[in-house]
């Protein structure tokens, strides 16, 4: 499996254009491989016969793991494959091993006669570690055909459709909807209707690398049961039969649970029984002539409620990457206030003749690129034992999308006009929302910008987007009183904060960049020179 982007660790087989037994030529399209942001064509480097495919469509293959074996028709590749898999398992490079060094381990359980296949959870993005079942389109006992939609799986980037690679009967489902399955874990089992899938599953678990989960897999018959079951022992000695949830709900609502008729097994009171219960009317008023009872405040009945939303795969990835950045890179922050009066006037004049509408964000990108050109020491990357000082200026622009954000890149921003930047940013933002960005559009930033000004945010600090060493946080333009020529007059100001990695950028360097950036926006005609 080749590395198709700077952040890729695995590739998902979106589609095979060759199957086992087919002839393939060098340079011929062999497969489509999906990363977390795009689907790429994979062309064969070899000529021969496809002897083995390392994954089914929808499954993942790690970088340098076996994607396929190509050789002479009928050639014995078992030892070669075992050696490559052994090298990958021990962290070695997947180089061509010597045939005599590899000895495949004998399976502990013979499953050769079982006419069924384990369907493993594919790795659908380079950062995916588990997939959440968004929806099943098949249930246990249903027939499924190769290429037929079987499930929808939520990754950290998108909800993907999983199409079956096999034809048969769905014998087992590894997780219910809204539950997660780790990459390479059991997603399902497909095979002949009466196949011994239990033995196949046990053999898979015993041969799987790592420690198997302690929980035994649920039988298909229980696949419709809740993921968390409340069990409570009851005797027939008059003890109340009700689930803990039903008891709590009844207590919160002020109901006497002993008066609620249970519809569950053996008369057990369930949540639904409490919800459907109609308490009796309020007792009649006291008889005439009797002293009225003290005023009693009515009982206010409320229901505590909340919703727990499963964390999306994108949000998990953002959490992991930004945590790594925040806790590994020593951040420091420099804030500056910029008078935007001339920038506002300049934008109005520019938009009278510009072929596209220029936003303040476009002006910020152009000014930042020009300021970086004069302060290249902020245009760096920390590489551990060295610092990379980039001569080109590629600005990553944070774009909010559903479940998180992505950072498409405006390349060579200092060489582009305002109208060029405006057009490109709009196109990239739309692609980001549609999840159609290509690797060349999200990789290679040297400096990043995050703008929350359009949301009315006055100022904030942003977390550095590795491998960049700096990110510029842009606040909103605010009308306020400013001192001009010794007089207090109304003016428009904008606060910006530069977050820098102190391992690569010093305070004076950050301040020098902001000083240049401030000067360009306060006299924007300089941006156009």
Short mmCIF file of C-alpha atoms in Angstrom, two decimals:
data_model
loop_
_atom_site.label_atom_id
_atom_site.label_comp_id
_atom_site.label_asym_id
_atom_site.label_seq_id
_atom_site.Cartn_x
_atom_site.Cartn_y
_atom_site.Cartn_z
CA UNK A 1 0.00 0.00 0.00
CA UNK A 2 1.59 3.27 -1.08
CA UNK A 3 1.49 6.46 0.98
CA UNK A 4 -0.74 8.82 -0.98
CA UNK A 5 -0.72 11.84 1.35
CA UNK A 6 1.46 13.26 4.08
CA UNK A 7 -1.01 12.21 6.81
CA UNK A 8 -2.08 8.86 5.38
CA UNK A 9 -1.37 5.74 7.40
CA UNK A 10 -3.86 3.43 5.70
CA UNK A 11 -5.84 3.27 2.48
CA UNK A 12 -9.34 1.89 1.99
CA UNK A 13 -10.10 -0.11 -1.13
CA UNK A 14 -12.90 1.89 -2.74
CA UNK A 15 -13.00 -0.35 -5.81
CA UNK A 16 -10.97 -3.14 -7.39
CA UNK A 17 -10.61 -2.97 -11.16
CA UNK A 18 -8.89 -6.38 -11.16
CA UNK A 19 -9.79 -9.63 -9.46
CA UNK A 20 -7.75 -12.71 -8.61
CA UNK A 21 -6.81 -14.50 -11.83
CA UNK A 22 -6.91 -11.38 -14.00
CA UNK A 23 -3.92 -10.29 -16.05
CA UNK A 24 -2.54 -6.84 -15.19
CA UNK A 25 0.02 -4.71 -16.99
CA UNK A 26 2.42 -2.13 -15.60
CA UNK A 27 0.67 1.27 -15.59
CA UNK A 28 -2.81 -0.27 -15.79
CA UNK A 29 -5.51 0.88 -13.36
CA UNK A 30 -5.74 -1.73 -10.65
CA UNK A 31 -7.73 -0.15 -7.84
CA UNK A 32 -9.27 3.01 -6.43
CA UNK A 33 -7.98 3.78 -2.94
CA UNK A 34 -9.72 6.13 -0.56
CA UNK A 35 -7.91 8.34 1.92
CA UNK A 36 -9.72 10.47 4.49
CA UNK A 37 -10.20 13.25 1.96
CA UNK A 38 -10.14 11.84 -1.56
CA UNK A 39 -10.25 8.70 -3.69
CA UNK A 40 -7.09 8.09 -5.71
CA UNK A 41 -6.35 5.82 -8.68
CA UNK A 42 -3.71 3.12 -8.08
CA UNK A 43 -1.87 1.94 -11.19
CA UNK A 44 0.06 -1.32 -11.13
CA UNK A 45 3.86 -1.18 -11.10
CA UNK A 46 4.08 -4.79 -12.30
CA UNK A 47 3.00 -7.02 -15.15
CA UNK A 48 1.60 -10.50 -14.48
CA UNK A 49 -1.38 -12.28 -12.97
CA UNK A 50 -3.21 -11.11 -9.84
CA UNK A 51 -2.61 -13.96 -7.39
CA UNK A 52 -3.90 -12.41 -4.18
CA UNK A 53 -5.80 -9.32 -2.98
CA UNK A 54 -4.94 -8.06 0.50
CA UNK A 55 -8.35 -6.57 1.24
CA UNK A 56 -11.90 -6.54 -0.02
CA UNK A 57 -13.63 -3.42 -1.24
CA UNK A 58 -14.40 -1.27 1.77
CA UNK A 59 -11.55 -2.71 3.83
CA UNK A 60 -8.36 -0.92 4.84
CA UNK A 61 -4.71 -1.72 4.23
CA UNK A 62 -1.97 -0.01 6.26
CA UNK A 63 0.89 1.80 4.56
CA UNK A 64 3.49 -0.75 3.36
CA UNK A 65 1.19 -3.69 4.14
CA UNK A 66 0.25 -6.13 1.38
CA UNK A 67 -2.14 -4.60 -1.14
CA UNK A 68 -1.88 -7.45 -3.65
CA UNK A 69 0.44 -10.14 -4.99
CA UNK A 70 1.23 -10.16 -8.71
CA UNK A 71 3.27 -12.92 -10.36
CA UNK A 72 3.18 -15.85 -12.74
CA UNK A 73 -0.09 -17.72 -13.08
CA UNK A 74 -0.26 -20.66 -10.63
CA UNK A 75 2.83 -19.50 -8.71
CA UNK A 76 2.99 -20.42 -4.99
CA UNK A 77 3.00 -17.11 -3.10
CA UNK A 78 2.08 -18.39 0.41
CA UNK A 79 5.56 -18.14 1.91
CA UNK A 80 6.16 -14.75 0.32
CA UNK A 81 2.91 -13.43 1.75
CA UNK A 82 3.59 -14.85 5.21
CA UNK A 83 7.00 -13.20 5.29
CA UNK A 84 5.58 -9.82 4.30
CA UNK A 85 2.84 -10.05 6.91
CA UNK A 86 5.36 -11.03 9.56
CA UNK A 87 7.55 -8.04 8.70
CA UNK A 88 4.54 -5.72 8.93
CA UNK A 89 3.46 -7.20 12.28
CA UNK A 90 6.89 -6.61 13.83
CA UNK A 91 7.14 -3.07 12.52
CA UNK A 92 9.68 -3.88 9.84
CA UNK A 93 9.52 -2.65 6.30
CA UNK A 94 7.57 -4.80 3.91
CA UNK A 95 10.60 -5.75 1.89
CA UNK A 96 10.77 -8.93 -0.19
CA UNK A 97 11.46 -11.67 2.38
CA UNK A 98 13.30 -14.85 1.58
CA UNK A 99 10.87 -17.65 0.90
CA UNK A 100 12.61 -20.19 3.10
CA UNK A 101 12.50 -17.85 6.13
CA UNK A 102 8.72 -17.74 6.31
CA UNK A 103 6.71 -20.50 7.89
CA UNK A 104 2.98 -19.84 8.02
CA UNK A 105 1.42 -20.77 11.32
CA UNK A 106 -1.07 -23.62 11.26
CA UNK A 107 -4.60 -22.54 12.16
CA UNK A 108 -5.83 -23.73 15.52
CA UNK A 109 -9.33 -24.38 14.16
CA UNK A 110 -10.05 -25.91 10.77
CA UNK A 111 -12.55 -23.64 9.03
CA UNK A 112 -11.84 -24.73 5.47
CA UNK A 113 -15.18 -26.51 5.18
CA UNK A 114 -17.25 -23.60 6.49
CA UNK A 115 -18.90 -21.82 3.59
CA UNK A 116 -18.98 -18.35 5.12
CA UNK A 117 -16.68 -15.33 5.33
CA UNK A 118 -15.79 -12.87 8.05
CA UNK A 119 -16.48 -9.27 6.95
CA UNK A 120 -14.02 -7.00 8.75
CA UNK A 121 -14.48 -3.31 9.50
CA UNK A 122 -12.59 -1.46 6.76
CA UNK A 123 -10.38 1.52 7.52
CA UNK A 124 -12.12 4.28 5.62
CA UNK A 125 -9.74 7.14 6.45
CA UNK A 126 -6.08 7.44 7.36
CA UNK A 127 -6.90 8.35 10.97
CA UNK A 128 -9.83 6.00 11.56
CA UNK A 129 -9.52 3.55 14.44
CA UNK A 130 -13.15 2.50 14.62
CA UNK A 131 -16.35 2.85 12.63
CA UNK A 132 -19.80 3.59 14.00
CA UNK A 133 -22.74 1.78 12.43
CA UNK A 134 -24.99 4.59 11.21
CA UNK A 135 -27.53 2.22 9.65
CA UNK A 136 -27.90 -1.39 8.68
CA UNK A 137 -29.61 -2.02 5.35
CA UNK A 138 -29.66 -5.76 5.98
CA UNK A 139 -30.62 -7.83 9.02
CA UNK A 140 -29.62 -11.31 10.12
CA UNK A 141 -31.21 -13.85 7.81
CA UNK A 142 -31.44 -11.52 4.82
CA UNK A 143 -29.89 -12.41 1.48
CA UNK A 144 -27.12 -10.12 0.28
CA UNK A 145 -25.48 -9.86 -3.11
CA UNK A 146 -21.98 -8.71 -4.03
CA UNK A 147 -22.08 -4.96 -4.63
CA UNK A 148 -25.32 -4.53 -2.70
CA UNK A 149 -25.56 -1.85 -0.01
CA UNK A 150 -25.14 -3.54 3.35
CA UNK A 151 -24.54 -0.77 5.88
CA UNK A 152 -23.66 2.88 6.41
CA UNK A 153 -20.53 3.40 8.49
CA UNK A 154 -19.59 6.70 10.11
CA UNK A 155 -15.90 7.58 10.00
CA UNK A 156 -14.06 10.67 11.23
CA UNK A 157 -14.60 12.34 7.86
CA UNK A 158 -17.95 11.18 6.51
CA UNK A 159 -20.66 8.56 6.59
CA UNK A 160 -19.69 5.97 4.00
CA UNK A 161 -21.75 3.30 2.29
CA UNK A 162 -20.40 -0.22 2.73
CA UNK A 163 -21.24 -2.51 -0.17
CA UNK A 164 -20.95 -6.26 0.27
CA UNK A 165 -18.08 -8.03 -1.44
CA UNK A 166 -19.78 -11.41 -1.06
CA UNK A 167 -23.05 -13.07 -1.99
CA UNK A 168 -24.95 -15.16 0.54
CA UNK A 169 -26.98 -14.88 3.71
CA UNK A 170 -26.20 -12.41 6.47
CA UNK A 171 -25.49 -14.79 9.36
CA UNK A 172 -24.15 -12.47 12.04
CA UNK A 173 -23.90 -8.74 12.75
CA UNK A 174 -20.98 -7.60 14.86
CA UNK A 175 -22.56 -4.41 16.20
CA UNK A 176 -25.92 -2.73 16.41
CA UNK A 177 -26.72 0.70 15.00
CA UNK A 178 -24.91 3.51 16.87
CA UNK A 179 -22.33 1.04 18.19
CA UNK A 180 -18.70 1.06 17.07
CA UNK A 181 -16.50 -1.64 15.61
CA UNK A 182 -12.69 -1.28 15.66
CA UNK A 183 -10.87 -1.34 12.37
CA UNK A 184 -10.39 -4.97 11.28
CA UNK A 185 -12.93 -6.08 13.88
CA UNK A 186 -15.86 -8.26 12.90
CA UNK A 187 -18.46 -6.24 11.04
CA UNK A 188 -20.54 -9.20 9.88
CA UNK A 189 -20.44 -12.79 8.63
CA UNK A 190 -21.88 -13.70 5.23
CA UNK A 191 -22.23 -17.21 3.85
CA UNK A 192 -24.52 -20.14 3.22
CA UNK A 193 -27.70 -20.17 5.28
CA UNK A 194 -26.76 -23.06 7.57
CA UNK A 195 -23.00 -22.44 7.73
CA UNK A 196 -21.29 -22.92 11.10
CA UNK A 197 -20.52 -19.22 11.57
CA UNK A 198 -19.95 -19.65 15.35
CA UNK A 199 -16.87 -21.81 14.75
CA UNK A 200 -15.64 -19.39 12.10
CA UNK A 201 -16.01 -16.47 14.49
CA UNK A 202 -14.16 -18.28 17.29
CA UNK A 203 -11.34 -19.18 14.92
CA UNK A 204 -11.06 -15.57 13.77
CA UNK A 205 -10.95 -14.25 17.33
CA UNK A 206 -8.34 -16.81 18.40
CA UNK A 207 -6.12 -15.98 15.42
CA UNK A 208 -6.58 -12.20 15.62
CA UNK A 209 -3.54 -10.21 16.70
CA UNK A 210 -3.72 -8.68 20.15
CA UNK A 211 -5.90 -9.65 23.07
CA UNK A 212 -9.49 -10.50 22.17
CA UNK A 213 -12.28 -8.65 23.87
CA UNK A 214 -13.41 -10.22 27.10
CA UNK A 215 -17.07 -10.05 26.11
CA UNK A 216 -18.47 -12.92 24.11
CA UNK A 217 -20.18 -11.88 20.89
CA UNK A 218 -23.93 -11.64 20.97
CA UNK A 219 -25.93 -14.26 19.10
CA UNK A 220 -27.87 -12.96 16.12
CA UNK A 221 -31.11 -13.62 17.90
CA UNK A 222 -30.24 -10.93 20.42
CA UNK A 223 -29.18 -8.34 17.89
CA UNK A 224 -32.37 -6.38 18.40
CA UNK A 225 -31.92 -6.15 22.17
CA UNK A 226 -30.71 -2.90 23.74
CA UNK A 227 -26.98 -2.53 24.01
CA UNK A 228 -27.30 -2.06 27.77
CA UNK A 229 -29.71 -4.41 29.46
CA UNK A 230 -30.93 -3.86 33.01
CA UNK A 231 -31.39 -7.20 34.74
CA UNK A 232 -33.09 -7.46 38.10
CA UNK A 233 -33.93 -10.64 39.98
CA UNK A 234 -37.51 -10.91 41.22
CA UNK A 235 -39.19 -13.52 43.31
CA UNK A 236 -42.87 -14.23 43.64
CA UNK A 237 -42.97 -13.15 47.30
CA UNK A 238 -44.64 -9.82 46.58
CA UNK A 239 -41.49 -7.88 45.72
CA UNK A 240 -42.14 -5.05 43.28
CA UNK A 241 -41.26 -5.98 39.71
CA UNK A 242 -39.97 -2.90 37.92
CA UNK A 243 -36.85 -1.84 36.14
CA UNK A 244 -34.60 0.71 37.90
CA UNK A 245 -35.35 3.22 35.14
CA UNK A 246 -39.11 2.79 35.63
CA UNK A 247 -38.69 3.28 39.39
CA UNK A 248 -36.69 6.46 38.91
CA UNK A 249 -39.15 7.88 36.39
CA UNK A 250 -42.11 7.12 38.66
CA UNK A 251 -40.36 8.78 41.60
CA UNK A 252 -39.47 11.88 39.55
CA UNK A 253 -43.06 12.16 38.30
CA UNK A 254 -44.57 11.64 41.75
CA UNK A 255 -46.32 8.38 40.84
CA UNK A 256 -46.93 5.44 43.13
CA UNK A 257 -45.31 2.72 41.11
CA UNK A 258 -47.29 0.05 42.98
CA UNK A 259 -50.43 1.37 41.23
CA UNK A 260 -48.94 1.09 37.75
CA UNK A 261 -49.90 -2.01 35.79
CA UNK A 262 -46.83 -3.68 34.32
CA UNK A 263 -46.80 -4.94 30.75
CA UNK A 264 -43.42 -6.63 30.87
CA UNK A 265 -42.53 -10.22 31.58
CA UNK A 266 -44.31 -11.51 34.72
CA UNK A 267 -46.00 -8.13 35.17
CA UNK A 268 -42.74 -6.16 35.27
CA UNK A 269 -43.23 -2.37 35.12
CA UNK A 270 -41.31 -0.83 32.23
CA UNK A 271 -40.42 2.67 31.12
CA UNK A 272 -43.34 2.65 28.68
CA UNK A 273 -45.79 1.72 31.45
CA UNK A 274 -44.72 4.75 33.48
CA UNK A 275 -44.96 7.05 30.45
CA UNK A 276 -48.47 5.79 29.65
CA UNK A 277 -49.76 5.83 33.24
CA UNK A 278 -52.70 8.18 33.97
CA UNK A 279 -52.86 9.05 37.68
CA UNK A 280 -56.31 9.28 39.31
CA UNK A 281 -58.01 12.64 39.69
CA UNK A 282 -57.25 14.90 42.67
CA UNK A 283 -59.24 14.02 45.76
CA UNK A 284 -62.51 15.89 46.20
CA UNK A 285 -62.62 19.10 48.25
CA UNK A 286 -63.42 18.75 51.98
CA UNK A 287 -67.08 18.55 52.95
CA UNK A 288 -68.98 21.74 53.74
CA UNK A 289 -68.69 22.97 57.30
CA UNK A 290 -65.25 21.47 57.82
CA UNK A 291 -62.20 23.61 58.31
CA UNK A 292 -60.30 24.00 55.09
CA UNK A 293 -56.90 22.43 55.04
CA UNK A 294 -53.86 24.69 54.89
CA UNK A 295 -52.91 25.85 51.45
CA UNK A 296 -50.57 23.35 49.88
CA UNK A 297 -48.49 24.38 46.93
CA UNK A 298 -49.13 22.23 43.90
CA UNK A 299 -46.51 19.67 43.13
CA UNK A 300 -44.48 20.78 40.15
CA UNK A 301 -43.74 17.75 38.04
CA UNK A 302 -40.82 17.94 35.70
CA UNK A 303 -38.75 15.50 33.79
CA UNK A 304 -35.00 15.63 33.66
CA UNK A 305 -33.74 14.83 30.20
CA UNK A 306 -30.58 14.97 28.19
CA UNK A 307 -29.17 13.63 24.98
CA UNK A 308 -25.83 11.88 24.65
CA UNK A 309 -24.45 12.23 21.16
CA UNK A 310 -21.82 9.79 19.98
CA UNK A 311 -18.56 11.55 19.08
CA UNK A 312 -18.07 11.54 15.31
CA UNK A 313 -14.89 10.15 13.81
CA UNK A 314 -13.93 13.61 12.53
CA UNK A 315 -14.36 15.10 16.01
CA UNK A 316 -12.23 12.31 17.54
CA UNK A 317 -9.48 13.03 15.02
CA UNK A 318 -9.63 16.78 15.68
CA UNK A 319 -9.45 16.12 19.42
CA UNK A 320 -6.42 13.86 19.02
CA UNK A 321 -4.48 16.10 16.61
CA UNK A 322 -5.12 19.34 18.47
CA UNK A 323 -4.30 17.71 21.79
CA UNK A 324 -1.01 16.54 20.34
CA UNK A 325 -0.33 20.07 19.07
CA UNK A 326 -1.33 21.84 22.29
CA UNK A 327 0.56 19.54 24.63
CA UNK A 328 3.67 18.95 22.53
CA UNK A 329 4.24 22.42 21.08
CA UNK A 330 4.89 25.18 23.65
CA UNK A 331 2.42 27.82 22.46
CA UNK A 332 2.85 31.52 23.10
CA UNK A 333 0.55 34.32 21.99
CA UNK A 334 1.04 37.86 20.71
CA UNK A 335 -2.01 40.11 20.28
CA UNK A 336 -2.24 43.37 18.34
CA UNK A 337 -5.03 45.86 17.58
CA UNK A 338 -5.37 47.10 14.02
CA UNK A 339 -7.20 50.23 12.82
CA UNK A 340 -9.35 49.07 9.92
CA UNK A 341 -10.74 52.43 8.75
CA UNK A 342 -8.62 52.56 5.58
CA UNK A 343 -9.16 48.85 4.92
CA UNK A 344 -12.93 49.39 5.01
CA UNK A 345 -12.64 52.27 2.53
CA UNK A 346 -10.27 50.30 0.30
CA UNK A 347 -12.56 47.26 0.23
CA UNK A 348 -15.49 49.44 -0.81
CA UNK A 349 -13.50 50.92 -3.68
CA UNK A 350 -12.06 47.55 -4.74
CA UNK A 351 -15.50 45.92 -4.89
CA UNK A 352 -16.72 48.62 -7.26
CA UNK A 353 -14.41 47.25 -9.96
CA UNK A 354 -13.55 43.71 -8.82
CA UNK A 355 -15.01 40.83 -10.89
CA UNK A 356 -15.74 39.00 -7.61
CA UNK A 357 -16.69 40.26 -4.18
CA UNK A 358 -13.67 40.76 -1.95
CA UNK A 359 -14.16 39.96 1.73
CA UNK A 360 -12.14 41.18 4.69
CA UNK A 361 -10.90 37.61 5.06
CA UNK A 362 -9.46 37.78 1.52
CA UNK A 363 -7.66 40.99 2.46
CA UNK A 364 -6.35 39.32 5.63
CA UNK A 365 -4.96 36.39 3.62
CA UNK A 366 -3.27 38.71 1.13
CA UNK A 367 -1.84 40.92 3.89
CA UNK A 368 -0.62 37.89 5.86
CA UNK A 369 1.12 36.49 2.77
CA UNK A 370 2.82 39.84 2.11
CA UNK A 371 3.87 40.12 5.77
CA UNK A 372 5.25 36.57 5.76
CA UNK A 373 7.36 37.41 2.69
CA UNK A 374 9.02 40.13 4.77
CA UNK A 375 9.24 37.90 7.89
CA UNK A 376 10.06 34.41 6.64
CA UNK A 377 11.12 33.27 10.11
CA UNK A 378 7.42 32.68 10.93
CA UNK A 379 7.06 30.53 7.80
CA UNK A 380 8.75 27.52 9.40
CA UNK A 381 8.12 23.95 10.56
CA UNK A 382 9.59 22.23 13.63
CA UNK A 383 11.06 18.85 12.62
CA UNK A 384 12.62 17.80 15.92
CA UNK A 385 16.33 17.91 15.09
CA UNK A 386 15.99 20.72 12.54
CA UNK A 387 13.78 23.63 11.50
CA UNK A 388 12.45 23.82 7.95
CA UNK A 389 12.37 27.40 6.71
CA UNK A 390 9.92 27.50 3.82
CA UNK A 391 10.60 29.91 0.96
CA UNK A 392 7.13 29.39 -0.55
CA UNK A 393 4.03 30.75 1.17
CA UNK A 394 1.06 28.39 1.34
CA UNK A 395 -1.66 29.64 3.66
CA UNK A 396 -4.10 27.18 5.25
CA UNK A 397 -7.56 28.69 5.80
CA UNK A 398 -9.65 27.01 8.51
CA UNK A 399 -13.15 26.18 7.25
CA UNK A 400 -15.93 25.02 9.58
CA UNK A 401 -17.83 21.97 8.33
CA UNK A 402 -20.31 19.64 9.96
CA UNK A 403 -18.70 17.83 12.92
CA UNK A 404 -15.47 19.85 12.78
CA UNK A 405 -13.17 21.77 10.49
CA UNK A 406 -10.76 21.29 7.62
CA UNK A 407 -7.92 23.51 6.43
CA UNK A 408 -7.70 23.86 2.63
CA UNK A 409 -4.58 25.61 1.34
CA UNK A 410 -4.15 28.74 -0.80
CA UNK A 411 -0.81 28.05 -2.50
CA UNK A 412 1.69 30.81 -3.31
CA UNK A 413 -0.72 33.31 -1.79
CA UNK A 414 1.75 36.17 -1.97
CA UNK A 415 1.78 35.93 -5.78
CA UNK A 416 -2.01 36.03 -6.19
CA UNK A 417 -4.34 39.00 -6.59
CA UNK A 418 -7.19 39.70 -4.21
CA UNK A 419 -9.78 38.59 -6.77
CA UNK A 420 -7.81 35.37 -7.38
CA UNK A 421 -7.67 34.65 -3.64
CA UNK A 422 -11.39 35.44 -3.22
CA UNK A 423 -12.40 33.07 -6.02
CA UNK A 424 -10.12 30.28 -4.81
CA UNK A 425 -11.18 30.49 -1.16
CA UNK A 426 -14.86 30.33 -2.09
CA UNK A 427 -14.25 27.26 -4.28
CA UNK A 428 -12.15 25.52 -1.61
CA UNK A 429 -14.73 26.24 1.09
CA UNK A 430 -17.49 24.75 -1.05
CA UNK A 431 -15.40 21.64 -1.76
CA UNK A 432 -14.69 21.33 1.97
CA UNK A 433 -18.41 21.42 2.78
CA UNK A 434 -19.09 18.86 0.04
CA UNK A 435 -16.13 16.71 1.21
CA UNK A 436 -14.62 16.78 -2.26
CA UNK A 437 -11.20 18.23 -1.43
CA UNK A 438 -8.26 16.56 -3.16
CA UNK A 439 -4.90 15.92 -1.42
CA UNK A 440 -3.24 18.82 -3.24
CA UNK A 441 -5.89 21.12 -1.77
CA UNK A 442 -5.41 20.25 1.92
CA UNK A 443 -1.71 19.39 2.16
CA UNK A 444 1.38 21.56 2.34
CA UNK A 445 0.38 24.62 4.38
CA UNK A 446 3.25 26.67 5.83
CA UNK A 447 1.11 29.12 7.85
CA UNK A 448 -2.56 29.02 8.93
CA UNK A 449 -5.36 31.53 9.50
CA UNK A 450 -8.52 31.07 11.57
CA UNK A 451 -11.16 33.79 11.28
CA UNK A 452 -14.10 33.95 13.70
CA UNK A 453 -14.75 37.65 13.13
CA UNK A 454 -17.86 36.96 11.06
CA UNK A 455 -19.43 35.37 14.17
CA UNK A 456 -18.97 38.53 16.21
CA UNK A 457 -15.98 37.17 18.15
CA UNK A 458 -13.82 40.06 19.34
CA UNK A 459 -10.61 38.11 19.92
CA UNK A 460 -9.48 34.53 20.61
CA UNK A 461 -6.45 32.26 20.45
CA UNK A 462 -6.09 29.38 18.01
CA UNK A 463 -4.21 26.08 18.35
CA UNK A 464 -1.34 25.60 15.90
CA UNK A 465 -2.04 23.36 12.91
CA UNK A 466 0.99 21.02 12.59
CA UNK A 467 3.42 21.04 10.90
CA UNK A 468 3.02 24.84 10.76
CA UNK A 469 4.69 26.82 13.53
CA UNK A 470 2.17 29.69 13.53
CA UNK A 471 -1.57 30.30 13.22
CA UNK A 472 -3.19 33.75 13.08
CA UNK A 473 -6.55 34.19 14.87
CA UNK A 474 -8.69 36.99 13.40
CA UNK A 475 -11.38 38.70 15.48
CA UNK A 476 -14.27 40.86 14.33
CA UNK A 477 -14.11 44.53 13.31
CA UNK A 478 -15.53 46.64 16.12
CA UNK A 479 -16.57 50.29 16.12
CA UNK A 480 -15.07 52.05 19.11
CA UNK A 481 -13.47 55.28 20.23
CA UNK A 482 -9.87 55.72 19.09
CA UNK A 483 -7.29 58.46 19.60
CA UNK A 484 -6.36 60.16 16.35
CA UNK A 485 -4.11 63.24 16.23
CA UNK A 486 -4.66 63.72 19.94
CA UNK A 487 -8.45 63.63 19.56
CA UNK A 488 -10.92 60.95 20.61
CA UNK A 489 -12.83 59.98 17.48
CA UNK A 490 -14.89 57.01 16.32
CA UNK A 491 -12.97 54.28 14.54
CA UNK A 492 -13.03 50.61 13.53
CA UNK A 493 -10.51 48.22 15.07
CA UNK A 494 -9.76 44.54 14.71
CA UNK A 495 -7.83 42.37 17.16
CA UNK A 496 -5.56 39.60 15.91
CA UNK A 497 -3.59 37.03 17.91
CA UNK A 498 -0.65 35.06 16.58
CA UNK A 499 -0.12 31.63 18.18
CA UNK A 500 3.46 30.44 17.73
CA UNK A 501 5.47 27.31 18.51
CA UNK A 502 8.21 28.64 20.79
CA UNK A 503 10.55 25.85 19.72
CA UNK A 504 10.77 27.40 16.26
CA UNK A 505 9.61 31.02 16.62
CA UNK A 506 10.76 33.58 19.18
CA UNK A 507 8.67 36.41 20.61
CA UNK A 508 10.49 39.16 18.74
CA UNK A 509 9.97 37.32 15.44
CA UNK A 510 6.24 36.98 16.10
CA UNK A 511 5.96 40.64 17.08
CA UNK A 512 7.87 41.69 13.97
CA UNK A 513 5.45 39.79 11.75
CA UNK A 514 2.41 41.36 13.43
CA UNK A 515 3.90 44.83 13.13
CA UNK A 516 4.29 44.34 9.37
CA UNK A 517 0.82 42.79 9.09
CA UNK A 518 -0.71 45.71 10.99
CA UNK A 519 1.03 48.25 8.75
CA UNK A 520 -0.27 46.56 5.59
CA UNK A 521 -3.90 46.54 6.72
CA UNK A 522 -3.77 50.07 8.09
CA UNK A 523 -2.46 51.26 4.71
CA UNK A 524 -3.88 48.58 2.36
CA UNK A 525 -2.61 50.13 -0.85
CA UNK A 526 0.74 48.59 0.14
CA UNK A 527 -0.80 45.11 -0.25
CA UNK A 528 -1.31 45.74 -3.95
CA UNK A 529 2.27 46.79 -4.67
#
